[in-house]
Amino acid sequence: MTQTRAPHDGHHEHGHHQQRGADSGQAEILDLDAEVLAEHIAAITKWLPLKSGPRQIVDLASGTGAGTFALLERFPEAHVTAVDASPGHLQRLREKACARGVGEHVRTVLADLDDATWPDLGTPDLVWASASMHHMADPDHALRTVRDLLAPDGLFAVVELAGLPRFLPENAPADRPGLEDRVHAATDRFHAEHVPHRGADWGPMLNTAGFAVAGELTVAVDIDGSRNAAIGRYALGALQRIRGAAAAELAAEDLTALDRLLDTSSPHSILRRDDLAVRTERTVWAARRN
Ligand SMILES: C[S@@+](CC[C@H](N)C(=O)[O-])C[C@H]1O[C@@H](n2cnc3c(N)ncnc32)[C@H](O)[C@@H]1O
């Protein structure tokens, strides 16, 4: 397994890029997301309208490897190049690859995909970008760069989130029902400014960038928390991460109620609830070059 450093080592701390200090918190969430949504991600890799098993895969903005490992499970013969701007995420991905015995099938590339020129990523027959494209400062440029990169008959899979998952019942917590919706609404302005393409319909943008969409699939996620102990930790981590963006816009009573849920020593901690679920949607567009 190798790691390549792109010529423009892209871990700038501005705009759409992740802050170094935030990486480890994000890594936990990405790992929990991969664990909790494993069956749904597997359903997406199974659905991909491929003409034959891919040999060379690029996982764009791979994070800690949710897609990389799901794809290697589906296509064990393949080699995956995982690209991300976070050295911490890539290190974690490499450690996982070694632990799973697939180190020889994984190459990591540290790169800022907002750079005008990308490092050499080979000629993949599958490019996978999950919850990635909405992080690009210029998504159209990124889509066109993928188009130029892809093998002539290759497939580009763009996976997008409907938003962050919901974990609490609508009538929770008892003293502030509907809190979770209000927390999300309080982050709308932040997200509109920082990740305006999150939840976007990528079909028209793929067409504009010179792709033909071969298929689109939306996978509904509704997982009962009692089935999976990781869901409490996932809910805690996700709400901890959006608290910062929501705090300034939330009513004081809502912020107090949120902090009670986030206080792991409180009897009201989200970790102690037995009524959690994960409710969200993932949509995938599979596209070929025109
Ligand atoms: C929401 S995470 C998704 C990770 C992974 N694809 C998954 O499905 O779990 C977004 C990822 O994009 C990376 N990222 C954001 N901006 C980037 C950029 N300009 N160049 C490369 N990676 C970037 C982040 O470091 C993070 O790993």
GROMACS .gro file of C-alpha atoms and ligand atoms in nm:
model
  317
    1MET     CA    1   0.000   0.000   0.000
    2THR     CA    2   0.130   0.340  -0.086
    3GLN     CA    3   0.059   0.697   0.000
    4THR     CA    4   0.114   0.975  -0.247
    5ARG     CA    5   0.134   1.340  -0.165
    6ALA     CA    6  -0.011   1.554  -0.437
    7PRO     CA    7   0.206   1.838  -0.571
    8HIS     CA    8  -0.036   2.091  -0.424
    9ASP     CA    9  -0.063   1.946  -0.077
   10GLY     CA   10  -0.414   2.059  -0.012
   11HIS     CA   11  -0.495   2.092   0.350
   12HIS     CA   12  -0.567   2.461   0.357
   13GLU     CA   13  -0.771   2.584   0.645
   14HIS     CA   14  -1.026   2.793   0.464
   15GLY     CA   15  -1.354   2.782   0.279
   16HIS     CA   16  -1.491   2.434   0.228
   17HIS     CA   17  -1.198   2.249   0.374
   18GLN     CA   18  -1.197   2.064   0.699
   19GLN     CA   19  -1.010   2.216   0.989
   20ARG     CA   20  -0.734   1.993   1.118
   21GLY     CA   21  -0.869   2.006   1.474
   22ALA     CA   22  -1.211   1.894   1.354
   23ASP     CA   23  -1.077   1.589   1.171
   24SER     CA   24  -1.075   1.340   1.456
   25GLY     CA   25  -1.434   1.424   1.556
   26GLN     CA   26  -1.539   1.391   1.194
   27ALA     CA   27  -1.347   1.062   1.161
   28GLU     CA   28  -1.550   0.910   1.446
   29ILE     CA   29  -1.874   1.013   1.280
   30LEU     CA   30  -1.764   0.883   0.940
   31ASP     CA   31  -1.672   0.548   1.097
   32LEU     CA   32  -2.004   0.527   1.283
   33ASP     CA   33  -2.191   0.625   0.967
   34ALA     CA   34  -2.015   0.343   0.778
   35GLU     CA   35  -2.094   0.094   1.054
   36VAL     CA   36  -2.459   0.190   1.101
   37LEU     CA   37  -2.538   0.230   0.730
   38ALA     CA   38  -2.332  -0.069   0.610
   39GLU     CA   39  -2.632  -0.257   0.466
   40HIS     CA   40  -2.755   0.052   0.283
   41ILE     CA   41  -2.414   0.127   0.134
   42ALA     CA   42  -2.391  -0.239   0.029
   43ALA     CA   43  -2.731  -0.206  -0.141
   44ILE     CA   44  -2.593   0.089  -0.339
   45THR     CA   45  -2.272  -0.089  -0.448
   46LYS     CA   46  -2.486  -0.389  -0.553
   47TRP     CA   47  -2.718  -0.169  -0.760
   48LEU     CA   48  -2.440   0.004  -0.959
   49PRO     CA   49  -2.510  -0.052  -1.332
   50LEU     CA   50  -2.159  -0.175  -1.416
   51LYS     CA   51  -2.087  -0.366  -1.734
   52SER     CA   52  -1.811  -0.572  -1.568
   53GLY     CA   53  -1.627  -0.584  -1.237
   54PRO     CA   54  -1.417  -0.268  -1.201
   55ARG     CA   55  -1.040  -0.310  -1.175
   56GLN     CA   56  -0.938   0.046  -1.090
   57ILE     CA   57  -1.159   0.249  -0.857
   58VAL     CA   58  -1.110   0.604  -0.733
   59ASP     CA   59  -1.286   0.704  -0.409
   60LEU     CA   60  -1.303   1.084  -0.418
   61ALA     CA   61  -1.293   1.260  -0.080
   62SER     CA   62  -1.284   0.913   0.071
   63GLY     CA   63  -1.285   1.020   0.435
   64THR     CA   64  -1.196   0.721   0.650
   65GLY     CA   65  -1.294   0.475   0.377
   66ALA     CA   66  -1.667   0.395   0.406
   67GLY     CA   67  -1.685   0.367   0.028
   68THR     CA   68  -1.338   0.220  -0.022
   69PHE     CA   69  -1.413  -0.083   0.197
   70ALA     CA   70  -1.772  -0.129   0.080
   71LEU     CA   71  -1.643  -0.134  -0.278
   72LEU     CA   72  -1.361  -0.376  -0.197
   73GLU     CA   73  -1.614  -0.611  -0.035
   74ARG     CA   74  -1.824  -0.601  -0.351
   75PHE     CA   75  -1.527  -0.608  -0.593
   76PRO     CA   76  -1.243  -0.788  -0.412
   77GLU     CA   77  -1.023  -0.795  -0.722
   78ALA     CA   78  -1.025  -0.418  -0.758
   79HIS     CA   79  -0.764  -0.164  -0.653
   80VAL     CA   80  -0.890   0.153  -0.490
   81THR     CA   81  -0.721   0.492  -0.490
   82ALA     CA   82  -0.863   0.688  -0.196
   83VAL     CA   83  -0.819   1.065  -0.226
   84ASP     CA   84  -0.880   1.314   0.052
   85ALA     CA   85  -0.750   1.646   0.187
   86SER     CA   86  -0.726   1.512   0.542
   87PRO     CA   87  -0.402   1.333   0.634
   88GLY     CA   88  -0.570   1.202   0.950
   89HIS     CA   89  -0.856   1.041   0.759
   90LEU     CA   90  -0.615   0.882   0.513
   91GLN     CA   91  -0.396   0.746   0.790
   92ARG     CA   92  -0.702   0.591   0.955
   93LEU     CA   93  -0.806   0.446   0.620
   94ARG     CA   94  -0.462   0.288   0.572
   95GLU     CA   95  -0.469   0.140   0.921
   96LYS     CA   96  -0.809  -0.011   0.851
   97ALA     CA   97  -0.690  -0.147   0.516
   98CYS     CA   98  -0.401  -0.324   0.690
   99ALA     CA   99  -0.626  -0.457   0.967
  100ARG     CA  100  -0.865  -0.597   0.704
  101GLY     CA  101  -0.582  -0.752   0.503
  102VAL     CA  102  -0.655  -0.544   0.193
  103GLY     CA  103  -0.356  -0.311   0.219
  104GLU     CA  104  -0.226  -0.421  -0.119
  105HIS     CA  105  -0.551  -0.310  -0.280
  106VAL     CA  106  -0.551   0.044  -0.141
  107ARG     CA  107  -0.350   0.351  -0.233
  108THR     CA  108  -0.410   0.681  -0.057
  109VAL     CA  109  -0.352   1.019  -0.218
  110LEU     CA  110  -0.344   1.338  -0.015
  111ALA     CA  111  -0.487   1.609  -0.239
  112ASP     CA  112  -0.704   1.916  -0.244
  113LEU     CA  113  -0.971   1.846  -0.503
  114ASP     CA  114  -1.040   2.220  -0.525
  115ASP     CA  115  -0.702   2.259  -0.695
  116ALA     CA  116  -0.722   2.332  -1.067
  117THR     CA  117  -0.509   2.026  -1.143
  118TRP     CA  118  -0.553   1.692  -0.969
  119PRO     CA  119  -0.270   1.448  -0.909
  120ASP     CA  120  -0.243   1.142  -1.134
  121LEU     CA  121  -0.529   0.912  -1.034
  122GLY     CA  122  -0.486   0.667  -1.323
  123THR     CA  123  -0.774   0.578  -1.557
  124PRO     CA  124  -1.040   0.435  -1.326
  125ASP     CA  125  -1.333   0.232  -1.453
  126LEU     CA  126  -1.532   0.338  -1.146
  127VAL     CA  127  -1.519   0.673  -0.966
  128TRP     CA  128  -1.713   0.688  -0.639
  129ALA     CA  129  -1.791   1.017  -0.466
  130SER     CA  130  -2.007   0.985  -0.155
  131ALA     CA  131  -2.105   1.295   0.042
  132SER     CA  132  -1.807   1.447  -0.138
  133MET     CA  133  -1.919   1.656  -0.432
  134HIS     CA  134  -2.106   1.902  -0.210
  135HIS     CA  135  -1.773   1.986  -0.044
  136MET     CA  136  -1.618   2.103  -0.369
  137ALA     CA  137  -1.580   2.479  -0.404
  138ASP     CA  138  -1.654   2.441  -0.777
  139PRO     CA  139  -1.854   2.119  -0.823
  140ASP     CA  140  -1.883   2.169  -1.201
  141HIS     CA  141  -1.504   2.177  -1.230
  142ALA     CA  142  -1.479   1.861  -1.019
  143LEU     CA  143  -1.741   1.681  -1.229
  144ARG     CA  144  -1.562   1.777  -1.553
  145THR     CA  145  -1.231   1.662  -1.411
  146VAL     CA  146  -1.386   1.325  -1.330
  147ARG     CA  147  -1.521   1.308  -1.684
  148ASP     CA  148  -1.171   1.354  -1.825
  149LEU     CA  149  -1.025   1.102  -1.581
  150LEU     CA  150  -1.272   0.820  -1.628
  151ALA     CA  151  -1.209   0.528  -1.864
  152PRO     CA  152  -1.426   0.566  -2.177
  153ASP     CA  153  -1.683   0.310  -2.062
  154GLY     CA  154  -1.633   0.383  -1.693
  155LEU     CA  155  -1.899   0.466  -1.437
  156PHE     CA  156  -1.919   0.765  -1.207
  157ALA     CA  157  -2.128   0.714  -0.891
  158VAL     CA  158  -2.227   1.027  -0.701
  159VAL     CA  159  -2.389   0.956  -0.365
  160GLU     CA  160  -2.565   1.241  -0.185
  161LEU     CA  161  -2.724   1.278   0.157
  162ALA     CA  162  -3.075   1.409   0.204
  163GLY     CA  163  -2.926   1.594   0.501
  164LEU     CA  164  -2.806   1.479   0.838
  165PRO     CA  165  -3.000   1.187   0.986
  166ARG     CA  166  -3.275   1.235   1.243
  167PHE     CA  167  -3.239   1.029   1.559
  168LEU     CA  168  -3.510   1.139   1.803
  169PRO     CA  169  -3.887   1.084   1.790
  170GLU     CA  170  -4.077   1.398   1.699
  171ASN     CA  171  -4.227   1.430   2.047
  172ALA     CA  172  -3.885   1.429   2.216
  173PRO     CA  173  -3.756   1.547   2.450
  174ALA     CA  174  -4.067   1.566   2.665
  175ASP     CA  175  -4.019   1.932   2.765
  176ARG     CA  176  -3.912   2.056   2.417
  177PRO     CA  177  -4.085   1.834   2.157
  178GLY     CA  178  -3.962   1.886   1.802
  179LEU     CA  179  -3.619   1.995   1.927
  180GLU     CA  180  -3.422   1.804   1.665
  181ASP     CA  181  -3.604   1.967   1.372
  182ARG     CA  182  -3.541   2.309   1.523
  183VAL     CA  183  -3.170   2.229   1.573
  184HIS     CA  184  -3.143   2.136   1.206
  185ALA     CA  185  -3.339   2.442   1.095
  186ALA     CA  186  -3.101   2.656   1.301
  187THR     CA  187  -2.810   2.531   1.089
  188ASP     CA  188  -2.977   2.610   0.755
  189ARG     CA  189  -2.802   2.943   0.712
  190PHE     CA  190  -2.463   2.792   0.804
  191HIS     CA  191  -2.510   2.510   0.553
  192ALA     CA  192  -2.640   2.742   0.280
  193GLU     CA  193  -2.319   2.940   0.317
  194HIS     CA  194  -2.067   2.655   0.361
  195VAL     CA  195  -2.213   2.354   0.177
  196PRO     CA  196  -2.476   2.497  -0.059
  197HIS     CA  197  -2.477   2.181  -0.274
  198ARG     CA  198  -2.554   1.942   0.008
  199GLY     CA  199  -2.870   1.756  -0.085
  200ALA     CA  200  -2.843   1.877  -0.446
  201ASP     CA  201  -2.995   1.701  -0.745
  202TRP     CA  202  -2.676   1.595  -0.923
  203GLY     CA  203  -2.849   1.463  -1.238
  204PRO     CA  204  -2.870   1.797  -1.424
  205MET     CA  205  -2.520   1.894  -1.310
  206LEU     CA  206  -2.382   1.563  -1.439
  207ASN     CA  207  -2.552   1.625  -1.776
  208THR     CA  208  -2.404   1.974  -1.798
  209ALA     CA  209  -2.059   1.835  -1.722
  210GLY     CA  210  -2.078   1.590  -2.016
  211PHE     CA  211  -2.225   1.279  -1.853
  212ALA     CA  212  -2.536   1.075  -1.933
  213VAL     CA  213  -2.712   0.946  -1.623
  214ALA     CA  214  -2.754   0.569  -1.651
  215GLY     CA  215  -2.958   0.532  -1.333
  216GLU     CA  216  -3.065   0.692  -1.009
  217LEU     CA  217  -3.158   0.521  -0.685
  218THR     CA  218  -3.282   0.657  -0.353
  219VAL     CA  219  -3.232   0.436  -0.051
  220ALA     CA  220  -3.451   0.514   0.250
  221VAL     CA  221  -3.281   0.453   0.583
  222ASP     CA  222  -3.492   0.384   0.893
  223ILE     CA  223  -3.299   0.184   1.148
  224ASP     CA  224  -3.437   0.107   1.493
  225GLY     CA  225  -3.182   0.214   1.754
  226SER     CA  226  -3.246  -0.092   1.969
  227ARG     CA  227  -3.090  -0.304   1.693
  228ASN     CA  228  -2.755  -0.132   1.709
  229ALA     CA  229  -2.561   0.006   2.007
  230ALA     CA  230  -2.357   0.233   1.780
  231ILE     CA  231  -2.665   0.446   1.709
  232GLY     CA  232  -2.651   0.629   2.045
  233ARG     CA  233  -2.286   0.722   1.983
  234TYR     CA  234  -2.367   0.821   1.628
  235ALA     CA  235  -2.654   1.046   1.744
  236LEU     CA  236  -2.437   1.199   2.016
  237GLY     CA  237  -2.149   1.271   1.778
  238ALA     CA  238  -2.372   1.412   1.504
  239LEU     CA  239  -2.559   1.647   1.739
  240GLN     CA  240  -2.235   1.752   1.910
  241ARG     CA  241  -2.097   1.852   1.572
  242ILE     CA  242  -2.395   2.061   1.467
  243ARG     CA  243  -2.437   2.228   1.806
  244GLY     CA  244  -2.174   2.488   1.715
  245ALA     CA  245  -2.353   2.592   1.397
  246ALA     CA  246  -2.696   2.588   1.563
  247ALA     CA  247  -2.622   2.753   1.899
  248ALA     CA  248  -2.642   3.117   1.793
  249GLU     CA  249  -2.981   3.068   1.623
  250LEU     CA  250  -3.150   2.848   1.885
  251ALA     CA  251  -3.389   2.966   2.156
  252ALA     CA  252  -3.223   2.951   2.498
  253GLU     CA  253  -3.463   2.677   2.615
  254ASP     CA  254  -3.378   2.465   2.312
  255LEU     CA  255  -3.005   2.508   2.366
  256THR     CA  256  -3.046   2.401   2.729
  257ALA     CA  257  -3.246   2.095   2.622
  258LEU     CA  258  -2.985   2.011   2.356
  259ASP     CA  259  -2.702   2.041   2.606
  260ARG     CA  260  -2.886   1.810   2.843
  261LEU     CA  261  -2.905   1.549   2.568
  262LEU     CA  262  -2.535   1.597   2.494
  263ASP     CA  263  -2.430   1.572   2.860
  264THR     CA  264  -2.327   1.207   2.883
  265SER     CA  265  -2.334   1.220   3.264
  266SER     CA  266  -2.697   1.339   3.270
  267PRO     CA  267  -2.984   1.094   3.315
  268HIS     CA  268  -3.132   1.273   3.009
  269SER     CA  269  -2.827   1.195   2.793
  270ILE     CA  270  -2.908   1.082   2.442
  271LEU     CA  271  -2.693   0.774   2.516
  272ARG     CA  272  -2.953   0.661   2.770
  273ARG     CA  273  -3.254   0.684   2.541
  274ASP     CA  274  -3.413   0.364   2.415
  275ASP     CA  275  -3.624   0.532   2.148
  276LEU     CA  276  -3.355   0.636   1.900
  277ALA     CA  277  -3.361   0.558   1.530
  278VAL     CA  278  -3.163   0.662   1.224
  279ARG     CA  279  -3.385   0.817   0.960
  280THR     CA  280  -3.237   0.957   0.642
  281GLU     CA  281  -3.203   0.899   0.269
  282ARG     CA  282  -2.912   0.842   0.034
  283THR     CA  283  -2.946   0.899  -0.340
  284VAL     CA  284  -2.699   0.771  -0.596
  285TRP     CA  285  -2.662   0.881  -0.958
  286ALA     CA  286  -2.467   0.651  -1.186
  287ALA     CA  287  -2.333   0.825  -1.496
  288ARG     CA  288  -2.122   0.754  -1.803
  289ARG     CA  289  -1.935   0.987  -2.032
  290ASN     CA  290  -2.139   1.121  -2.319
  291LIG     C1  291  -1.873   1.401   0.457
  291LIG     S1  292  -1.710   1.340   0.434
  291LIG     C2  293  -1.743   1.199   0.328
  291LIG     C3  294  -1.636   1.095   0.339
  291LIG     C4  295  -1.662   0.966   0.262
  291LIG     N1  296  -1.674   0.988   0.120
  291LIG     C5  297  -1.782   0.891   0.317
  291LIG     O1  298  -1.874   0.863   0.242
  291LIG     O2  299  -1.780   0.857   0.436
  291LIG     C6  300  -1.636   1.459   0.325
  291LIG     C7  301  -1.490   1.435   0.298
  291LIG     O3  302  -1.447   1.529   0.201
  291LIG     C8  303  -1.314   1.566   0.231
  291LIG     N2  304  -1.289   1.694   0.162
  291LIG     C9  305  -1.355   1.811   0.181
  291LIG     N3  306  -1.305   1.904   0.097
  291LIG    C10  307  -1.209   1.845   0.022
  291LIG    C11  308  -1.122   1.888  -0.081
  291LIG     N4  309  -1.125   2.013  -0.125
  291LIG     N5  310  -1.035   1.800  -0.135
  291LIG    C12  311  -1.031   1.673  -0.091
  291LIG     N6  312  -1.112   1.625   0.007
  291LIG    C13  313  -1.199   1.710   0.064
  291LIG    C14  314  -1.311   1.573   0.382
  291LIG     O4  315  -1.179   1.566   0.435
  291LIG    C15  316  -1.399   1.452   0.419
  291LIG     O5  317  -1.321   1.337   0.433
   0.00000   0.00000   0.00000
